[in-house]
Coordinates of C-alpha atoms in Angstrom, one line a residue:
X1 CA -311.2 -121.1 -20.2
X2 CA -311.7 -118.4 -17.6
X3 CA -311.5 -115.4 -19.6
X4 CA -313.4 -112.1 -17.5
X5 CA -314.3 -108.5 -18.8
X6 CA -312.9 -106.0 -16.4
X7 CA -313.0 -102.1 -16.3
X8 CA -309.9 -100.6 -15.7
X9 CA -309.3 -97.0 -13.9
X10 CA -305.7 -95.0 -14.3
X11 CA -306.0 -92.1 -13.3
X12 CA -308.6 -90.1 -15.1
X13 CA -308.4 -92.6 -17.8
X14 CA -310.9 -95.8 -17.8
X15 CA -310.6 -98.6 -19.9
X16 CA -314.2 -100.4 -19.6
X17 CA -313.9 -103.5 -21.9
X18 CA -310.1 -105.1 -20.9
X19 CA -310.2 -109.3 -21.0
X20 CA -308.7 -111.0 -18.0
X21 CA -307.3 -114.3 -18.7
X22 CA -306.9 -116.3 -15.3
X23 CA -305.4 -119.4 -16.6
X24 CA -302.2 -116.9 -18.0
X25 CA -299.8 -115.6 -15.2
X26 CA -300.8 -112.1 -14.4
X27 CA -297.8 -110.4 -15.8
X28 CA -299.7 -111.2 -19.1
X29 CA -302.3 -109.1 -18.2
X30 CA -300.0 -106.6 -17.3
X31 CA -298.7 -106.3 -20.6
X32 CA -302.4 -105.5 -22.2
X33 CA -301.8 -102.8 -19.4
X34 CA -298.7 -101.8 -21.0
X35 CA -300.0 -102.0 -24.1
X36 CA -303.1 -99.5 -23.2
X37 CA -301.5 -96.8 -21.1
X38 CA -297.8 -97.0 -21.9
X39 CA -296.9 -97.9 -17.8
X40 CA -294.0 -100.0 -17.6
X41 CA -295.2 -103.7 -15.8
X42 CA -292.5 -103.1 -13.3
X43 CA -294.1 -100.0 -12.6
X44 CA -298.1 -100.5 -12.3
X45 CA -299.4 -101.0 -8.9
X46 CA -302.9 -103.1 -9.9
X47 CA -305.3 -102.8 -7.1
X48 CA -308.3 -105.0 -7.0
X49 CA -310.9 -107.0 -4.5
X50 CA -308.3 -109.5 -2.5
X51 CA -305.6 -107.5 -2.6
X52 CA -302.8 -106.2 -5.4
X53 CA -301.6 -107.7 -7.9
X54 CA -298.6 -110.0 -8.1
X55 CA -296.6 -110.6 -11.6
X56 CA -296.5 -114.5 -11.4
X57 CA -299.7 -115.4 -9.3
X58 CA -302.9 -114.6 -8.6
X59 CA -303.1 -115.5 -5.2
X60 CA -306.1 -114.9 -2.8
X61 CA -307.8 -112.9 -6.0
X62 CA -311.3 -113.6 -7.2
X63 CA -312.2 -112.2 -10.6
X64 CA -315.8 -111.9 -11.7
X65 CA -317.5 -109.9 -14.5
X66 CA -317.6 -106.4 -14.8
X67 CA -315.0 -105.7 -11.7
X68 CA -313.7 -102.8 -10.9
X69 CA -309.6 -102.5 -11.1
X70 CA -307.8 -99.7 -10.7
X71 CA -304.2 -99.5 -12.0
X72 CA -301.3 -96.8 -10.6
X73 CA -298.1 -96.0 -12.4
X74 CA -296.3 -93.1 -14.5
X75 CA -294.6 -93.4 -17.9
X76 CA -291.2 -93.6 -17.9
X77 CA -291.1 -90.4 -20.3
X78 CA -292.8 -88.9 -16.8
X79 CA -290.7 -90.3 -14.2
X80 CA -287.7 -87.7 -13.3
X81 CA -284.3 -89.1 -15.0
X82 CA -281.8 -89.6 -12.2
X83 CA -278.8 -86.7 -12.1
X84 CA -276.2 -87.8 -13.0
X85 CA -273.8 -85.6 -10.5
X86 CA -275.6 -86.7 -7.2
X87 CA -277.3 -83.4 -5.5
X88 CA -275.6 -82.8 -2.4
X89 CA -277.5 -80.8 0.9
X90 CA -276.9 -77.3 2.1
X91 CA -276.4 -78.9 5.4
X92 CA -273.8 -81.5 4.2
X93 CA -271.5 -78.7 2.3
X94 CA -268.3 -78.0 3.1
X95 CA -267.4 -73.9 4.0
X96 CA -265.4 -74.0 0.7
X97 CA -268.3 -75.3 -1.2
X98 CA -270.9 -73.1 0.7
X99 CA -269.4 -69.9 -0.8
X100 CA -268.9 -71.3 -4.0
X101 CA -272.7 -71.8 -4.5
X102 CA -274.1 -69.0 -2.7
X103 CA -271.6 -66.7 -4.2
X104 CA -270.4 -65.7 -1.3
X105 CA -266.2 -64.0 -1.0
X106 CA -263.6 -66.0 -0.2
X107 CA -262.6 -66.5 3.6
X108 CA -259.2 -66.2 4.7
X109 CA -257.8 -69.0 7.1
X110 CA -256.3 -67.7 10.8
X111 CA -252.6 -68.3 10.9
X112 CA -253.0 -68.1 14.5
X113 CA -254.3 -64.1 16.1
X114 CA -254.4 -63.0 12.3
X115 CA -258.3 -62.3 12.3
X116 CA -256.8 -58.4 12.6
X117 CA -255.3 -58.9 8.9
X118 CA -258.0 -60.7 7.6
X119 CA -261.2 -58.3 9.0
X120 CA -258.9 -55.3 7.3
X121 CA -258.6 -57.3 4.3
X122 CA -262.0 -58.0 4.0
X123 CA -262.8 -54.3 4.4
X124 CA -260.8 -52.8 2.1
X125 CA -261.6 -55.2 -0.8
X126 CA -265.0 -53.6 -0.6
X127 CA -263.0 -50.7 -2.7
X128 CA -263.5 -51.4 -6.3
X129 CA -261.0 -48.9 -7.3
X130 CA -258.7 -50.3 -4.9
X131 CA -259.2 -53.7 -6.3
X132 CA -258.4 -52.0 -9.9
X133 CA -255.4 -50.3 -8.8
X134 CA -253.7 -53.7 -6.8
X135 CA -254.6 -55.5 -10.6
X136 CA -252.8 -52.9 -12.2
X137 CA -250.0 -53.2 -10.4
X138 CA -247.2 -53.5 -12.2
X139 CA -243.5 -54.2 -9.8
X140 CA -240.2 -54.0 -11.0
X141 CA -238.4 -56.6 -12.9
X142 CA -237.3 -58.8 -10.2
X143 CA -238.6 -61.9 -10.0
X144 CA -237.9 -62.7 -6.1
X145 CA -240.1 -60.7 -3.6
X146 CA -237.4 -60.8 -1.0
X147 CA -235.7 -58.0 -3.4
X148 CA -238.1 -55.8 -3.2
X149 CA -238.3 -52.7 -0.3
X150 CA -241.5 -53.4 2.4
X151 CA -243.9 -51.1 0.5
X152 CA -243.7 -52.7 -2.4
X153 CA -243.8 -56.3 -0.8
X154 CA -246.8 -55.6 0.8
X155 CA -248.4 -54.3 -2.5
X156 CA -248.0 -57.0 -4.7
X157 CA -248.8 -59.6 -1.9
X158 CA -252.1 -57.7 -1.3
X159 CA -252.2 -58.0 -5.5
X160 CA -251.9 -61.5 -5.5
X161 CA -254.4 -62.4 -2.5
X162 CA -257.3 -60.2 -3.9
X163 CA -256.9 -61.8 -7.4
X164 CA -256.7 -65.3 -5.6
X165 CA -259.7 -64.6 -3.9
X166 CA -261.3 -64.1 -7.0
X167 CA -261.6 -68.0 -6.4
X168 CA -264.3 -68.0 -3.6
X169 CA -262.3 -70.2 -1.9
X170 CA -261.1 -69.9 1.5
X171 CA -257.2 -69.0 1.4
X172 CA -254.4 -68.8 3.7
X173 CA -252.9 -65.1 3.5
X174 CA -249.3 -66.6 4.4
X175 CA -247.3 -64.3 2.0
X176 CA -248.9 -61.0 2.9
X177 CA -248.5 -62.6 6.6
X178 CA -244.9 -63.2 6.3
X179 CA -244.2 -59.2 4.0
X180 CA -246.1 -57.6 7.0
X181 CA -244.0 -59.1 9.7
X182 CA -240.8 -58.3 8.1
X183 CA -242.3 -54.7 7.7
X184 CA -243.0 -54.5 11.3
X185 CA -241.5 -56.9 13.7
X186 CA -244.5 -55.6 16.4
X187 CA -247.2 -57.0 14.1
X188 CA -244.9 -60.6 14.4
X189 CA -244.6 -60.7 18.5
X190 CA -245.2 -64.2 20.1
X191 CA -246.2 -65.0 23.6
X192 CA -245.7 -68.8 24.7
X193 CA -245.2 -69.7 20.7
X194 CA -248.2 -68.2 19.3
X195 CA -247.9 -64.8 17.9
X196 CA -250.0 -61.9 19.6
X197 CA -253.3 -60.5 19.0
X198 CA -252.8 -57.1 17.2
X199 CA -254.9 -53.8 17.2
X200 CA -256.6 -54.2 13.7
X201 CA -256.6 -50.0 13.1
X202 CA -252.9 -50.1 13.5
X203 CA -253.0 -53.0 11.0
X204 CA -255.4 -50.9 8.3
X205 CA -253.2 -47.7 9.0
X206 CA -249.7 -49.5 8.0
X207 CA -251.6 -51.3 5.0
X208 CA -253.0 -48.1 3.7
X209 CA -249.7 -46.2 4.2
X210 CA -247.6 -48.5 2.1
X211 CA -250.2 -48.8 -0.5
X212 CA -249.9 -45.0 -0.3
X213 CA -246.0 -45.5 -1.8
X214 CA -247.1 -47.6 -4.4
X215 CA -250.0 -47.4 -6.2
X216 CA -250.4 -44.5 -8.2
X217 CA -253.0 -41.9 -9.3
X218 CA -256.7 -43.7 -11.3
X219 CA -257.3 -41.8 -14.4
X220 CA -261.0 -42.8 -15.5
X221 CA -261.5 -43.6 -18.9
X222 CA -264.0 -40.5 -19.7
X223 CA -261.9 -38.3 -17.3
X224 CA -258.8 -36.3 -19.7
X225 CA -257.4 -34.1 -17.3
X226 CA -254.8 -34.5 -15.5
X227 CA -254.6 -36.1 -12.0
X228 CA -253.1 -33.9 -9.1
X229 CA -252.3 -37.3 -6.5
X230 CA -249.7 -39.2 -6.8
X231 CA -251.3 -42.3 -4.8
X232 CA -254.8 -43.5 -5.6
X233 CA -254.8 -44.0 -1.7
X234 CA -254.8 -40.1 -1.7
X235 CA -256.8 -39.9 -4.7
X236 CA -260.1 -42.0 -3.0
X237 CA -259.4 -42.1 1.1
X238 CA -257.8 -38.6 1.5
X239 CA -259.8 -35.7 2.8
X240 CA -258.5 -32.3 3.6
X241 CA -259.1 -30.0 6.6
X242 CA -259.0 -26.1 6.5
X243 CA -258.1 -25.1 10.2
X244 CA -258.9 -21.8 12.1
X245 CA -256.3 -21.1 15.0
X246 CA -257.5 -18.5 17.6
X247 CA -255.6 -18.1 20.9
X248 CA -258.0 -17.7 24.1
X249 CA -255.5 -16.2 26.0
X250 CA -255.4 -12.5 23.4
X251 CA -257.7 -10.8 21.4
X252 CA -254.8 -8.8 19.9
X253 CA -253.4 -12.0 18.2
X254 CA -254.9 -12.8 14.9
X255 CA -256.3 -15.9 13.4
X256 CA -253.9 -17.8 11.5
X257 CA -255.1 -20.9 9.4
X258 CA -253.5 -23.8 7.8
X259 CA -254.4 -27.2 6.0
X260 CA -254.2 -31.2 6.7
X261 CA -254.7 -33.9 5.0
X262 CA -256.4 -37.4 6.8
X263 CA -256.9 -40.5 5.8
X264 CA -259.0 -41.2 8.8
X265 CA -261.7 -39.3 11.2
X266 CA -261.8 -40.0 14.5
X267 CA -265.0 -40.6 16.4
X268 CA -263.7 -39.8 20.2
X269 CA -266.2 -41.3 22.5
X270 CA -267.1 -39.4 25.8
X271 CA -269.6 -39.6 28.9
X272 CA -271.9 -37.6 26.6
X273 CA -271.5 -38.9 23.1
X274 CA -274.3 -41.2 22.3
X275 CA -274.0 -41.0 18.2
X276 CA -271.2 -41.3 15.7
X277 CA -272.0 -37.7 13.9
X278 CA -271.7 -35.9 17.2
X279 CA -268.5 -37.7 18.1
X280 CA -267.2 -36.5 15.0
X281 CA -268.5 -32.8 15.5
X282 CA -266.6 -32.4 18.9
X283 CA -263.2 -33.7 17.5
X284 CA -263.8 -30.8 14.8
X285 CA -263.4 -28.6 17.7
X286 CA -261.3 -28.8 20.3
X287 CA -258.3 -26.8 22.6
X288 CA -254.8 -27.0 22.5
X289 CA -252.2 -25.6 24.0
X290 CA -248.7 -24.4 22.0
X291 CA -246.4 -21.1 21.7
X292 CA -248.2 -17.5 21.1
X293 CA -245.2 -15.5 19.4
X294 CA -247.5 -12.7 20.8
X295 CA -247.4 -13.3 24.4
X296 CA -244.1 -15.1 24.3
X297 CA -245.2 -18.5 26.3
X298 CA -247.3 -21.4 25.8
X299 CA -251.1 -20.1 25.4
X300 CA -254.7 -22.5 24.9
X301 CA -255.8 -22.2 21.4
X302 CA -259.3 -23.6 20.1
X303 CA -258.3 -25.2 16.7
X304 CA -261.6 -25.6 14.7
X305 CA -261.5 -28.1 11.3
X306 CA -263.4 -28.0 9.0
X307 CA -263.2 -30.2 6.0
X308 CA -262.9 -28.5 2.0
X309 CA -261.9 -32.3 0.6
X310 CA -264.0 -35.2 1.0
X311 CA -262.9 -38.4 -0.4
X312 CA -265.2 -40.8 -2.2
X313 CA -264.5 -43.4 0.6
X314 CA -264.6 -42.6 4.2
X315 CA -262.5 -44.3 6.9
X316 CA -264.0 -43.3 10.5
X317 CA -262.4 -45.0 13.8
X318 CA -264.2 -45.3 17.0
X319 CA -261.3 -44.5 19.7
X320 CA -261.9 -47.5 21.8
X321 CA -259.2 -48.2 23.5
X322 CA -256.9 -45.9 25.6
X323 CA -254.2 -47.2 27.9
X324 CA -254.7 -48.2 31.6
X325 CA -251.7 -48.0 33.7
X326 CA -253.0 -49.5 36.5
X327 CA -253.1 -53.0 34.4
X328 CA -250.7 -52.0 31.6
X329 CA -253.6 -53.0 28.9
X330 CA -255.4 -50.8 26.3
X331 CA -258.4 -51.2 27.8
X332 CA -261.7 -51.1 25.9
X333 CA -264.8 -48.4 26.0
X334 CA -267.6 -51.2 25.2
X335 CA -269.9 -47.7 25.4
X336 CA -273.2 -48.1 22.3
X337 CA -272.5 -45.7 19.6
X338 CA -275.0 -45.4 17.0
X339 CA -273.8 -45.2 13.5
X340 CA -276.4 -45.1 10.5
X341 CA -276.0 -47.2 7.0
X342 CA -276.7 -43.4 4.7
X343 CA -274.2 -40.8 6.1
X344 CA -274.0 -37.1 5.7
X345 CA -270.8 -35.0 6.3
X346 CA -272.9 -31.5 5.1
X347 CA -271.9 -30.2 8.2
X348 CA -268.3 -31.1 8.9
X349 CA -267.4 -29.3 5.7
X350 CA -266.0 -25.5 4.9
X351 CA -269.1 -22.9 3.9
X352 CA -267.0 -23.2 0.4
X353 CA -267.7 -27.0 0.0
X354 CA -271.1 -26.9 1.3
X355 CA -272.0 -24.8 -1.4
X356 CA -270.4 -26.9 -4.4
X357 CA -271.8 -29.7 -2.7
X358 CA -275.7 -28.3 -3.2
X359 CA -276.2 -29.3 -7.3
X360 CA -276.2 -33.3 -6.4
X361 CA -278.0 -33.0 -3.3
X362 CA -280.4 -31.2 -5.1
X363 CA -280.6 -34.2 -7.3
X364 CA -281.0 -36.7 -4.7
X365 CA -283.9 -34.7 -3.2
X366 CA -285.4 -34.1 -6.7
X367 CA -285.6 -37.8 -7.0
X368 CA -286.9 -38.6 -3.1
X369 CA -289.3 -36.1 -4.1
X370 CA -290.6 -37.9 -7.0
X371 CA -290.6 -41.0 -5.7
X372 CA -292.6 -39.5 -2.5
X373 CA -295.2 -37.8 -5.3
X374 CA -295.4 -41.4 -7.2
X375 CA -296.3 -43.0 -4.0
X376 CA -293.8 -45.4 -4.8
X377 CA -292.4 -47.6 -1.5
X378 CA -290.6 -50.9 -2.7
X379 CA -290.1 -53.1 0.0
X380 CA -286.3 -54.4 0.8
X381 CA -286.6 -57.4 -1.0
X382 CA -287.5 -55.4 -4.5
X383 CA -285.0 -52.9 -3.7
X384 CA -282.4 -55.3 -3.1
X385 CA -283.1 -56.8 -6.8
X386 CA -283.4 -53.5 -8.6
X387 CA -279.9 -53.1 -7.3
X388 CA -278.8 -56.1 -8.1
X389 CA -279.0 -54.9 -12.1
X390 CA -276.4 -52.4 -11.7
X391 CA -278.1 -49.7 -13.6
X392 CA -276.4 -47.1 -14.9
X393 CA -275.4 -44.1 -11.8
X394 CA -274.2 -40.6 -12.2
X395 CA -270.2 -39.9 -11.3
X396 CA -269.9 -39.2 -7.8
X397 CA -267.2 -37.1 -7.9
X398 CA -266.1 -33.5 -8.7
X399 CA -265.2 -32.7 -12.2
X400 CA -261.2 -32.5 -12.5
X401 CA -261.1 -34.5 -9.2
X402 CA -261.6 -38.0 -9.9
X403 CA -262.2 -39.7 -6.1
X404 CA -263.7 -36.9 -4.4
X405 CA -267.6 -37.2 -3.0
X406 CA -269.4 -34.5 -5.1
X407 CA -272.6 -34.7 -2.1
X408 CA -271.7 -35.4 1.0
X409 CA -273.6 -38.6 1.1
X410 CA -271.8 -41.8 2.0
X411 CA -273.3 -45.4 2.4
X412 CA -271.6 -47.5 4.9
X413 CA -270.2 -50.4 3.3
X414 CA -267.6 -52.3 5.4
X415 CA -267.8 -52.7 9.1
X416 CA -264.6 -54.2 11.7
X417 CA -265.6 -54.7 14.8
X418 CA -263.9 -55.9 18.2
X419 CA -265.5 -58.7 20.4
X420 CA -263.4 -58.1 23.5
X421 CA -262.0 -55.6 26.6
X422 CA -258.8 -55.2 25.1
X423 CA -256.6 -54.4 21.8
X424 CA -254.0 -57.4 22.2
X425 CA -257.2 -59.9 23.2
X426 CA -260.3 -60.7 21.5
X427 CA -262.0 -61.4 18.3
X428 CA -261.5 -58.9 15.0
X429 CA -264.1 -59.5 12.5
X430 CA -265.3 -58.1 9.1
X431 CA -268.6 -57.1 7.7
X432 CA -269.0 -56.4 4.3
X433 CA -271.7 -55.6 1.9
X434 CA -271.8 -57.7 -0.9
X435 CA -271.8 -54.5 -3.7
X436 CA -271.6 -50.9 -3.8
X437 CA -275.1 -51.8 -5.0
X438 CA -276.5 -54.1 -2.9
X439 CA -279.1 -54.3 0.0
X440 CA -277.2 -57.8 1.1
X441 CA -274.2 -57.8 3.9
X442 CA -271.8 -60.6 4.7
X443 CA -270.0 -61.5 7.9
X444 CA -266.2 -62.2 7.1
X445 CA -265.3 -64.2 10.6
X446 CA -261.8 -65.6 9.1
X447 CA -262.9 -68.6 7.0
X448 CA -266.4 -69.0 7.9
X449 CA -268.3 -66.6 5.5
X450 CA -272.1 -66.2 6.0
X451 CA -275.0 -63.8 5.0
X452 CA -276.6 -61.3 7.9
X453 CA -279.5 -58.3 7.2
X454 CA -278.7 -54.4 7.5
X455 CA -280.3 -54.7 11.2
X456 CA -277.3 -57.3 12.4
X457 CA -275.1 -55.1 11.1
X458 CA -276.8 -51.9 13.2
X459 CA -276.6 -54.4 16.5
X460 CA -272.8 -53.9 15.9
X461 CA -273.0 -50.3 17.9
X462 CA -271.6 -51.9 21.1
X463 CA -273.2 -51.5 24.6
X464 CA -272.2 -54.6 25.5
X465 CA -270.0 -57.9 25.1
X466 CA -270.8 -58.6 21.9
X467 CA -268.9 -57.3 18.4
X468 CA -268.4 -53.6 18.5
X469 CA -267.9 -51.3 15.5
X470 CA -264.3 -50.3 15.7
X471 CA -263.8 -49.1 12.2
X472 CA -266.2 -48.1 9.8
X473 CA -265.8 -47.4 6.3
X474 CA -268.3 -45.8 4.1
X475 CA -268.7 -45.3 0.3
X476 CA -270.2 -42.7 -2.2
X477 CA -274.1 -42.8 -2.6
X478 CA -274.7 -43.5 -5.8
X479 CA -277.4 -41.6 -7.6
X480 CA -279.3 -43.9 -10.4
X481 CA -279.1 -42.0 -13.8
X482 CA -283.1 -41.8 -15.0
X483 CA -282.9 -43.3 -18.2
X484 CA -284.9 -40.5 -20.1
X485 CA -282.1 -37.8 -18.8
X486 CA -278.9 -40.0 -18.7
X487 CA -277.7 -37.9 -21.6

């Protein structure tokens, strides 16, 4: 009987003295294999002089004495079991399932012109506290919405949309829709069947004044005093201004000053504004004319503000638009205003707030000092994961004035922008980053939601055709507590 001694290589392994039986069908011999290295038959490739190995015959092969054979093949233990929930492509995902895996916020679908609604939506749900006040919400006992007064409406649909979009699922904001047009019938006009495209800071402004009515005064929970604000809308967007009147017109005439409260600054853009800070600075200033009880008739005064209340979150609008009578449109200034991601408002504020403002700055350049000294430069992507742990930060606030800004430092963390050359045309968009915390920004174009760097969102400045910051919104810099003084 035919019976050879072969050596047998598998990977590192050999096998020199392996008996080859010719008369026997191969898959025989493939069972000594089996026996020898623990490869399944059905999965050995055998690889020898005359080509490979067949399990029922041998074919063209030749065996001799002392051949060479060289055997490929993994365990089964080795081979990769099968998933049993098939893996599915980034590219083959669905918007809906996109966010879901990325983490990524819920989009909100266009009813038709609504990307105004949904941009300020995504905006203001940048807000923790906001978000904390909406799920506190508690309306009255009625159980039908259409009972309630329009302040109200709009606060417990804006409740129930933030908590549905808790889901990460794109969602139709038909309620809050539907409460906003019954609140004002502009927001609901229709040209040829579809409704209108609306100016989205007239949208924010309404929002934010109803909330106003409705959600009251945080307290936080190691704060015992009492609050002075009625609205948490006051509490964390409301600055005041101290105001110096002095007419031009008479030196006999004193100065007279008086107080305002905002909810907004305006950036006013001119021929020679190039920067948001210096937009601010010359609306700070500026003449106007009204009634001297001195001189008996209407006199110029310069009315300077300066602000002795900032809020932990800071609303700034770039005027835009203004109205052209020639075409009966609120034109657009596309002009580029620069705007930076780390704001300070040192200098719009009284001498009085400037100085309780110096401790925590001291403290933020006590700790770029020591991180200058330490040499220590972590590059974005290190920041943006040392952020990501949330470590502890020190309150940003005054003591017995829970929502102020105790330093004057803001971060920019929600962007609107405009993509168009008028208010009732166009494209409203929000851009939003991710955490109070976080180095990463998401774009917030109605239901498609996708991640962009800090330098997309600086492109936003204008200058040309493409999105243009309209409204910017910025938060408190946080200062991280150094865990060997946190007590």
């Amino acid at each position: 009987m035919p019976v050879f001694t072969v050596k047998v290589k598998w990977g590192k392994e050999v096998y020199p003295d392996v008996e080859i039986n010719t008369d026997e069908p191969p898959l025989v011999f493939k069972a000594q294999l089996f026996a020898l290295t623990g490869v399944n038959p059905n999965r050995q490739k055998v690889m020898m002089k005359g080509g490979t190995l067949k399990d029922d015959v041998w074919g063209n092969i030749q065996i001799v004495e002392g051949q060479n054979i060289l055997m490929m093949g993994s365990k089964d233990e080795d081979v990769p079991v099968e998933p049993t929930v098939k893996p599915m492509f980034v590219e083959d995902m669905t918007e809906t399932q996109l966010a879901t895996v990325t983490n990524m916020p819920a989009g909100l679908t266009n009813l038709g012109n609504t990307c105004y609604l949904n941009a300020t939506v995504q905006c203001l749900k940048t807000v923790p506290e906001l978000r904390q006040a909406l799920s506190d919400f508690n309306a009255s006992s009625s159980s039908s919405l259409s009972n309630f007064a329009p302040a109200e409406k709009i606060t417990i649909a804006m409740s129930d949309l933030y908590r549905t979009m808790e889901s990460n699922q794109t969602i139709p904001p038909l309620v809050l829709l539907q409460v906003l047009h019954q609140a004002f019938p502009r927001f609901a006009d229709k040209v040829e069947g579809h409704y209108m495209q609306q100016d989205a800071n007239e949208c924010w402004v309404e929002l934010i004044r109803m909330l106003q009515q409705k959600l009251p005064a945080l307290k936080h929970k190691n704060d015992k005093s009492t609050t002075n604000y009625k609205s948490v809308i006051d509490q964390f967007f409301g600055g005041t201004f101290n105001i110096e009147w002095k007419c031009v017109e008479s030196d006999n005439e004193e100065v007279t000053t008086t107080t305002e409260s905002f909810l907004q600054l305006s950036c006013f853009i001119s021929q020679d504004v190039k920067y948001m800070h210096s937009g601010l600075k010359n609306r700070m200033q500026e003449h106007i004319t009204k009634h001297s009880p001195i001189l008996g008739k209407d006199a110029v005064y310069t009315k300077t503000s300066k602000i002795n209340r900032l809020p932990a979150y800071l609303t700034i609008q770039f005027v835009r638009f203004f109205y052209k009578e020639k075409d009966k449109i609120n034109a657009k200034i596309l002009k580029d205003i620069k705007f930076p991601i780390e704001f300070d408002a040192f200098e719009l504020c009284t001498p009085e707030l400037q100085e309780k403002l110096v401790p925590i700055r001291s403290k933020f350049k006590e700790l770029e000092d020591k991180l200058a000294h330490e040499g220590i430069k972590p590059s974005a992507k290190q920041l943006a994961e040392s952020k990501q742990e949330e470590k502890p930060t020190a309150p940003y606030w005054f003591e017995n004035d829970y929502g102020s800004n105790n330093s004057g430092y803001y971060s920019l963390q929600a962007v609107l922008t405009h993509k168009g050359r008028s208010s009732s045309s166009g494209h409203y968009v929000g851009w939003v980053r991710q955490s109070p915390t976080s180095e990463k920004w998401i774009k917030c174009d109605d239901d498609i939601v996708t991640p962009v760097t800090t330098e997309d969102i600086l492109k936003l400045s204008g200058g040309g055709d493409w999105h243009c910051a309209y409204v910017l919104l910025y938060g408190p810099k946080l200062l991280p507590l150094d865990s060997s003084s946190s007590s």
